[in-house]
């Protein structure tokens, strides 16, 4: 939806509104940003949550409700399955717009939002926390919010008291891996595996990716490098065969196959991985016609294979 003209213009309107509200009505700016964050995590904004979020500047819940109602051109009342009868709920105009806003806001505002929210709002006040938690600590958000890895680590460590799940530890591991803090990333993903059990395919997938990235930039002449990268590829192969979410594992395997072939162009394993990745993606494409990510990966696989054989 966001790639359409209407969606794009609506997202632009929200960004412009945030900039204007930041200057003229900071409380409304914070509420709009909060609502986009929560809706991108698949839940509406309750008056209770909004009041806790703004507790340091607006102490009266009725005043918070009035602020939310006054933003009718940007927020709509929510009466869906996640609502409760005891209080009002609000959401942005569409989830795609909320997600677009979260991708486009500046890192400083994003950082302040995450710190303030997870400091002031108790998980017990969040409707359907089980849904919210799946995306609330996503490494894509924290990677932008905390450019310095020590700040990001501090955020995750403080939030662990709120969420001790394997998926939380997994996102912390992904964040640390992206910051190239591989020893810490391995510690966090090992913790995630201990919590989830080794049968959690998504966690094993993340472990394989961290292992691959931690060793990829090392010289190819180092004996253990190729063995470690092969082990990563084998873990992903097992994830694909054992887990129902095959497209997720196939995409990661394909991406690493291209990188593996670029690092070891003369290895027989390179062609084997490329061909396996192509077979899996073509199989997934039958039920996902028009999937741009799959089609792009298939083009990359084909191009890489052509370079190896010519």
Tab-separated table of C-alpha atoms in Angstrom:
chain	number	residue	atom	x	y	z
A	1	UNK	CA	0.000	0.000	0.000
A	2	UNK	CA	2.769	2.419	0.884
A	3	UNK	CA	4.234	2.120	-2.622
A	4	UNK	CA	0.994	3.461	-4.069
A	5	UNK	CA	0.572	7.189	-4.516
A	6	UNK	CA	-2.110	7.536	-1.852
A	7	UNK	CA	-0.123	5.627	0.751
A	8	UNK	CA	3.061	7.508	-0.044
A	9	UNK	CA	1.327	10.881	0.305
A	10	UNK	CA	-0.284	9.818	3.592
A	11	UNK	CA	3.076	8.766	5.010
A	12	UNK	CA	4.526	12.120	3.921
A	13	UNK	CA	1.645	13.853	5.656
A	14	UNK	CA	2.410	12.038	8.902
A	15	UNK	CA	6.081	12.950	8.722
A	16	UNK	CA	5.205	16.586	8.094
A	17	UNK	CA	2.724	16.503	10.972
A	18	UNK	CA	5.369	15.099	13.296
A	19	UNK	CA	7.778	17.899	12.388
A	20	UNK	CA	5.107	20.552	12.903
A	21	UNK	CA	3.874	19.071	16.196
A	22	UNK	CA	7.427	18.792	17.488
A	23	UNK	CA	7.685	22.577	17.281
A	24	UNK	CA	4.168	23.549	18.320
A	25	UNK	CA	2.745	20.725	20.462
A	26	UNK	CA	5.417	18.341	21.781
A	27	UNK	CA	2.891	16.196	23.687
A	28	UNK	CA	0.910	15.537	20.496
A	29	UNK	CA	4.158	14.773	18.649
A	30	UNK	CA	5.033	12.165	21.245
A	31	UNK	CA	1.542	10.651	21.169
A	32	UNK	CA	1.543	10.367	17.382
A	33	UNK	CA	4.973	8.752	17.396
A	34	UNK	CA	3.867	6.416	20.195
A	35	UNK	CA	0.767	5.416	18.224
A	36	UNK	CA	2.838	4.644	15.134
A	37	UNK	CA	5.247	2.528	17.187
A	38	UNK	CA	2.465	0.528	18.819
A	39	UNK	CA	0.509	0.041	15.579
A	40	UNK	CA	3.644	-1.098	13.775
A	41	UNK	CA	3.788	-3.711	16.573
A	42	UNK	CA	0.180	-4.676	15.742
A	43	UNK	CA	-1.606	-3.172	18.748
A	44	UNK	CA	-3.700	0.014	19.301
A	45	UNK	CA	-2.860	2.807	21.736
A	46	UNK	CA	-4.913	2.816	24.919
A	47	UNK	CA	-5.456	5.883	27.061
A	48	UNK	CA	-3.824	3.951	29.898
A	49	UNK	CA	-0.613	3.364	27.931
A	50	UNK	CA	-0.578	6.924	26.568
A	51	UNK	CA	-1.022	8.328	30.088
A	52	UNK	CA	1.892	6.290	31.417
A	53	UNK	CA	4.027	7.341	28.470
A	54	UNK	CA	3.354	11.049	29.104
A	55	UNK	CA	3.239	10.792	32.912
A	56	UNK	CA	6.180	13.162	33.382
A	57	UNK	CA	4.516	16.013	31.481
A	58	UNK	CA	0.738	15.342	31.552
A	59	UNK	CA	-0.478	13.898	34.837
A	60	UNK	CA	-4.235	13.852	34.206
A	61	UNK	CA	-5.434	10.863	32.089
A	62	UNK	CA	-8.468	12.859	30.966
A	63	UNK	CA	-6.124	15.479	29.515
A	64	UNK	CA	-4.304	12.735	27.590
A	65	UNK	CA	-7.646	11.475	26.266
A	66	UNK	CA	-8.500	15.008	25.137
A	67	UNK	CA	-5.182	15.256	23.297
A	68	UNK	CA	-5.808	11.965	21.495
A	69	UNK	CA	-9.325	12.985	20.467
A	70	UNK	CA	-8.042	16.339	19.184
A	71	UNK	CA	-5.786	14.524	16.703
A	72	UNK	CA	-8.713	13.190	14.690
A	73	UNK	CA	-7.136	14.012	11.339
A	74	UNK	CA	-4.231	11.667	12.166
A	75	UNK	CA	-5.631	9.142	14.650
A	76	UNK	CA	-8.880	7.183	14.546
A	77	UNK	CA	-10.845	5.497	17.349
A	78	UNK	CA	-10.186	1.761	17.427
A	79	UNK	CA	-12.937	-0.739	18.202
A	80	UNK	CA	-11.384	-3.991	17.009
A	81	UNK	CA	-10.774	-7.282	18.769
A	82	UNK	CA	-7.882	-5.931	20.855
A	83	UNK	CA	-9.973	-3.157	22.417
A	84	UNK	CA	-11.466	-3.234	25.902
A	85	UNK	CA	-14.724	-1.695	27.012
A	86	UNK	CA	-13.177	0.145	29.969
A	87	UNK	CA	-11.236	2.703	27.932
A	88	UNK	CA	-10.746	4.212	24.505
A	89	UNK	CA	-8.186	3.077	21.938
A	90	UNK	CA	-6.654	4.935	18.998
A	91	UNK	CA	-4.683	3.981	15.880
A	92	UNK	CA	-3.056	5.815	12.948
A	93	UNK	CA	-4.886	5.794	9.626
A	94	UNK	CA	-3.217	2.589	8.424
A	95	UNK	CA	-0.617	0.110	9.580
A	96	UNK	CA	1.473	0.618	6.431
A	97	UNK	CA	1.708	4.333	7.223
A	98	UNK	CA	2.698	3.583	10.823
A	99	UNK	CA	5.442	1.275	9.577
A	100	UNK	CA	6.618	3.892	7.068
A	101	UNK	CA	6.825	6.509	9.826
A	102	UNK	CA	8.914	4.179	12.006
A	103	UNK	CA	11.339	3.646	9.115
A	104	UNK	CA	11.679	7.343	8.371
A	105	UNK	CA	11.887	9.112	11.711
A	106	UNK	CA	15.304	10.293	12.849
A	107	UNK	CA	17.471	8.175	15.088
A	108	UNK	CA	17.376	10.699	17.959
A	109	UNK	CA	13.570	10.742	18.085
A	110	UNK	CA	13.456	6.963	17.743
A	111	UNK	CA	15.923	6.495	20.569
A	112	UNK	CA	14.016	8.840	22.880
A	113	UNK	CA	10.757	7.044	22.065
A	114	UNK	CA	12.134	3.589	22.882
A	115	UNK	CA	13.848	4.652	26.096
A	116	UNK	CA	10.875	6.654	27.342
A	117	UNK	CA	8.334	3.977	26.468
A	118	UNK	CA	10.183	1.062	28.021
A	119	UNK	CA	11.011	3.123	31.102
A	120	UNK	CA	7.538	4.522	31.779
A	121	UNK	CA	5.045	1.931	30.485
A	122	UNK	CA	4.625	-1.329	32.388
A	123	UNK	CA	4.131	-4.469	30.257
A	124	UNK	CA	1.026	-5.194	32.342
A	125	UNK	CA	-0.636	-2.103	30.853
A	126	UNK	CA	0.059	-3.057	27.246
A	127	UNK	CA	-2.916	-4.783	25.592
A	128	UNK	CA	-1.939	-8.139	24.121
A	129	UNK	CA	1.700	-7.899	25.156
A	130	UNK	CA	2.215	-11.304	23.547
A	131	UNK	CA	1.577	-9.679	20.166
A	132	UNK	CA	3.438	-6.456	20.935
A	133	UNK	CA	6.644	-8.201	22.070
A	134	UNK	CA	7.170	-9.878	18.683
A	135	UNK	CA	8.251	-6.609	17.046
A	136	UNK	CA	8.802	-4.200	19.949
A	137	UNK	CA	12.538	-4.916	20.301
A	138	UNK	CA	13.265	-5.506	16.625
A	139	UNK	CA	16.936	-5.085	15.713
A	140	UNK	CA	15.970	-2.991	12.668
A	141	UNK	CA	14.659	-0.354	15.079
A	142	UNK	CA	17.409	-0.530	17.659
A	143	UNK	CA	20.115	-0.507	14.999
A	144	UNK	CA	19.003	2.980	13.999
A	145	UNK	CA	18.085	4.169	17.483
A	146	UNK	CA	21.413	3.217	19.049
A	147	UNK	CA	24.349	3.786	16.663
A	148	UNK	CA	26.767	3.103	19.538
A	149	UNK	CA	26.610	-0.563	20.457
A	150	UNK	CA	27.177	0.027	24.170
A	151	UNK	CA	24.033	2.182	24.287
A	152	UNK	CA	22.075	-0.504	22.471
A	153	UNK	CA	23.398	-3.214	24.778
A	154	UNK	CA	22.389	-1.121	27.791
A	155	UNK	CA	18.863	-0.775	26.347
A	156	UNK	CA	18.513	-4.517	25.785
A	157	UNK	CA	19.916	-5.389	29.210
A	158	UNK	CA	17.428	-3.076	30.931
A	159	UNK	CA	14.528	-4.434	28.890
A	160	UNK	CA	15.409	-8.048	29.677
A	161	UNK	CA	13.708	-7.554	33.035
A	162	UNK	CA	10.508	-6.882	31.066
A	163	UNK	CA	10.836	-9.675	28.546
A	164	UNK	CA	12.853	-12.823	29.181
A	165	UNK	CA	11.757	-14.605	26.013
A	166	UNK	CA	14.049	-16.310	23.505
A	167	UNK	CA	12.848	-13.946	20.750
A	168	UNK	CA	13.972	-10.940	22.814
A	169	UNK	CA	17.432	-12.453	23.282
A	170	UNK	CA	17.465	-13.288	19.581
A	171	UNK	CA	16.862	-9.654	18.578
A	172	UNK	CA	19.605	-8.528	20.967
A	173	UNK	CA	21.966	-11.009	19.314
A	174	UNK	CA	21.053	-9.724	15.842
A	175	UNK	CA	21.675	-6.135	16.977
A	176	UNK	CA	25.091	-6.982	18.442
A	177	UNK	CA	26.012	-8.935	15.322
A	178	UNK	CA	25.204	-5.945	13.119
A	179	UNK	CA	27.473	-3.867	15.312
A	180	UNK	CA	30.161	-6.572	14.789
A	181	UNK	CA	30.263	-7.392	18.508
A	182	UNK	CA	30.414	-11.095	17.739
A	183	UNK	CA	31.493	-12.529	21.124
A	184	UNK	CA	28.545	-10.784	22.784
A	185	UNK	CA	26.238	-11.746	19.928
A	186	UNK	CA	27.136	-15.424	20.396
A	187	UNK	CA	26.472	-15.134	24.129
A	188	UNK	CA	23.022	-13.684	23.515
A	189	UNK	CA	22.061	-16.204	20.847
A	190	UNK	CA	23.320	-19.036	23.064
A	191	UNK	CA	21.032	-17.685	25.803
A	192	UNK	CA	18.166	-17.605	23.309
A	193	UNK	CA	18.805	-21.222	22.327
A	194	UNK	CA	18.916	-22.265	25.982
A	195	UNK	CA	15.532	-20.616	26.589
A	196	UNK	CA	13.878	-21.867	23.399
A	197	UNK	CA	15.491	-25.262	23.112
A	198	UNK	CA	17.480	-26.327	20.080
A	199	UNK	CA	14.321	-27.122	18.139
A	200	UNK	CA	13.543	-23.418	17.654
A	201	UNK	CA	14.454	-23.106	13.974
A	202	UNK	CA	14.372	-19.301	13.834
A	203	UNK	CA	16.917	-19.088	16.659
A	204	UNK	CA	19.159	-21.673	14.984
A	205	UNK	CA	18.850	-19.661	11.777
A	206	UNK	CA	20.086	-16.545	13.594
A	207	UNK	CA	22.926	-18.549	15.164
A	208	UNK	CA	23.987	-19.693	11.673
A	209	UNK	CA	23.893	-16.144	10.300
A	210	UNK	CA	25.977	-14.775	13.185
A	211	UNK	CA	28.481	-17.585	12.718
A	212	UNK	CA	28.708	-16.825	8.993
A	213	UNK	CA	29.106	-13.063	9.434
A	214	UNK	CA	31.635	-13.418	12.259
A	215	UNK	CA	33.963	-15.443	10.039
A	216	UNK	CA	33.239	-14.149	6.544
A	217	UNK	CA	35.763	-11.294	6.574
A	218	UNK	CA	38.592	-13.494	7.824
A	219	UNK	CA	41.219	-14.548	5.236
A	220	UNK	CA	40.067	-17.483	3.111
A	221	UNK	CA	43.454	-19.110	3.686
A	222	UNK	CA	42.672	-19.689	7.368
A	223	UNK	CA	41.642	-23.386	7.526
A	224	UNK	CA	38.808	-23.033	9.996
A	225	UNK	CA	37.086	-20.292	7.966
A	226	UNK	CA	35.728	-22.539	5.232
A	227	UNK	CA	34.750	-25.189	7.796
A	228	UNK	CA	32.836	-22.621	9.863
A	229	UNK	CA	31.032	-21.165	6.839
A	230	UNK	CA	30.110	-24.684	5.703
A	231	UNK	CA	28.742	-25.420	9.162
A	232	UNK	CA	26.585	-22.296	8.941
A	233	UNK	CA	25.223	-23.386	5.559
A	234	UNK	CA	24.468	-26.875	6.897
A	235	UNK	CA	22.522	-25.451	9.848
A	236	UNK	CA	20.401	-23.427	7.424
A	237	UNK	CA	19.803	-26.500	5.274
A	238	UNK	CA	18.535	-28.342	8.321
A	239	UNK	CA	16.330	-25.412	9.285
A	240	UNK	CA	14.744	-25.455	5.835
A	241	UNK	CA	14.000	-29.164	5.872
A	242	UNK	CA	12.647	-29.248	9.444
A	243	UNK	CA	10.694	-25.972	9.757
A	244	UNK	CA	7.375	-24.941	8.211
A	245	UNK	CA	8.560	-21.363	7.518
A	246	UNK	CA	10.606	-22.518	4.550
A	247	UNK	CA	10.647	-19.253	2.603
A	248	UNK	CA	12.361	-17.471	5.524
A	249	UNK	CA	15.167	-20.030	5.649
A	250	UNK	CA	15.426	-20.251	1.843
A	251	UNK	CA	15.999	-16.510	1.529
A	252	UNK	CA	18.746	-16.480	4.158
A	253	UNK	CA	20.378	-19.552	2.589
A	254	UNK	CA	20.295	-17.906	-0.847
A	255	UNK	CA	21.854	-14.698	0.422
A	256	UNK	CA	24.678	-16.595	2.102
A	257	UNK	CA	25.150	-18.807	-0.971
A	258	UNK	CA	25.984	-15.750	-3.053
A	259	UNK	CA	28.442	-14.485	-0.441
A	260	UNK	CA	30.020	-17.936	-0.108
A	261	UNK	CA	30.512	-18.211	-3.878
A	262	UNK	CA	32.099	-14.763	-4.032
A	263	UNK	CA	34.580	-15.742	-1.317
A	264	UNK	CA	35.309	-19.264	-2.613
A	265	UNK	CA	34.728	-19.132	-6.394
A	266	UNK	CA	36.770	-22.309	-7.002
A	267	UNK	CA	35.053	-24.441	-4.384
A	268	UNK	CA	32.683	-27.195	-5.606
A	269	UNK	CA	30.462	-26.338	-2.656
A	270	UNK	CA	29.785	-22.907	-4.156
A	271	UNK	CA	27.882	-24.337	-7.117
A	272	UNK	CA	26.099	-26.838	-4.897
A	273	UNK	CA	24.845	-24.099	-2.575
A	274	UNK	CA	23.783	-21.845	-5.457
A	275	UNK	CA	21.845	-24.652	-7.145
A	276	UNK	CA	20.196	-25.715	-3.877
A	277	UNK	CA	19.177	-22.135	-3.117
A	278	UNK	CA	17.713	-21.698	-6.620
A	279	UNK	CA	15.714	-24.913	-6.328
A	280	UNK	CA	14.248	-23.890	-2.975
A	281	UNK	CA	13.363	-20.362	-4.074
A	282	UNK	CA	11.741	-21.574	-7.295
A	283	UNK	CA	9.658	-23.996	-5.246
A	284	UNK	CA	8.559	-21.201	-2.894
A	285	UNK	CA	7.835	-18.869	-5.816
A	286	UNK	CA	5.040	-21.173	-7.014
A	287	UNK	CA	2.918	-20.133	-4.051
A	288	UNK	CA	4.279	-16.570	-3.802
A	289	UNK	CA	3.939	-15.206	-7.321
A	290	UNK	CA	5.409	-11.735	-7.664
A	291	UNK	CA	7.511	-11.885	-4.482
A	292	UNK	CA	10.117	-9.249	-5.310
A	293	UNK	CA	12.627	-10.417	-2.717
A	294	UNK	CA	12.610	-13.967	-4.102
A	295	UNK	CA	12.900	-12.781	-7.694
A	296	UNK	CA	15.825	-10.504	-6.822
A	297	UNK	CA	17.601	-13.328	-5.010
A	298	UNK	CA	17.060	-15.625	-7.995
A	299	UNK	CA	18.638	-13.017	-10.271
A	300	UNK	CA	21.587	-12.718	-7.898
A	301	UNK	CA	22.010	-16.499	-7.804
A	302	UNK	CA	21.876	-16.758	-11.579
A	303	UNK	CA	24.379	-13.938	-12.067
A	304	UNK	CA	26.769	-15.377	-9.488
A	305	UNK	CA	26.574	-18.842	-11.023
A	306	UNK	CA	27.245	-17.436	-14.485
A	307	UNK	CA	30.362	-15.680	-13.198
A	308	UNK	CA	31.647	-18.925	-11.710
A	309	UNK	CA	31.203	-20.968	-14.868
A	310	UNK	CA	32.557	-18.483	-17.404
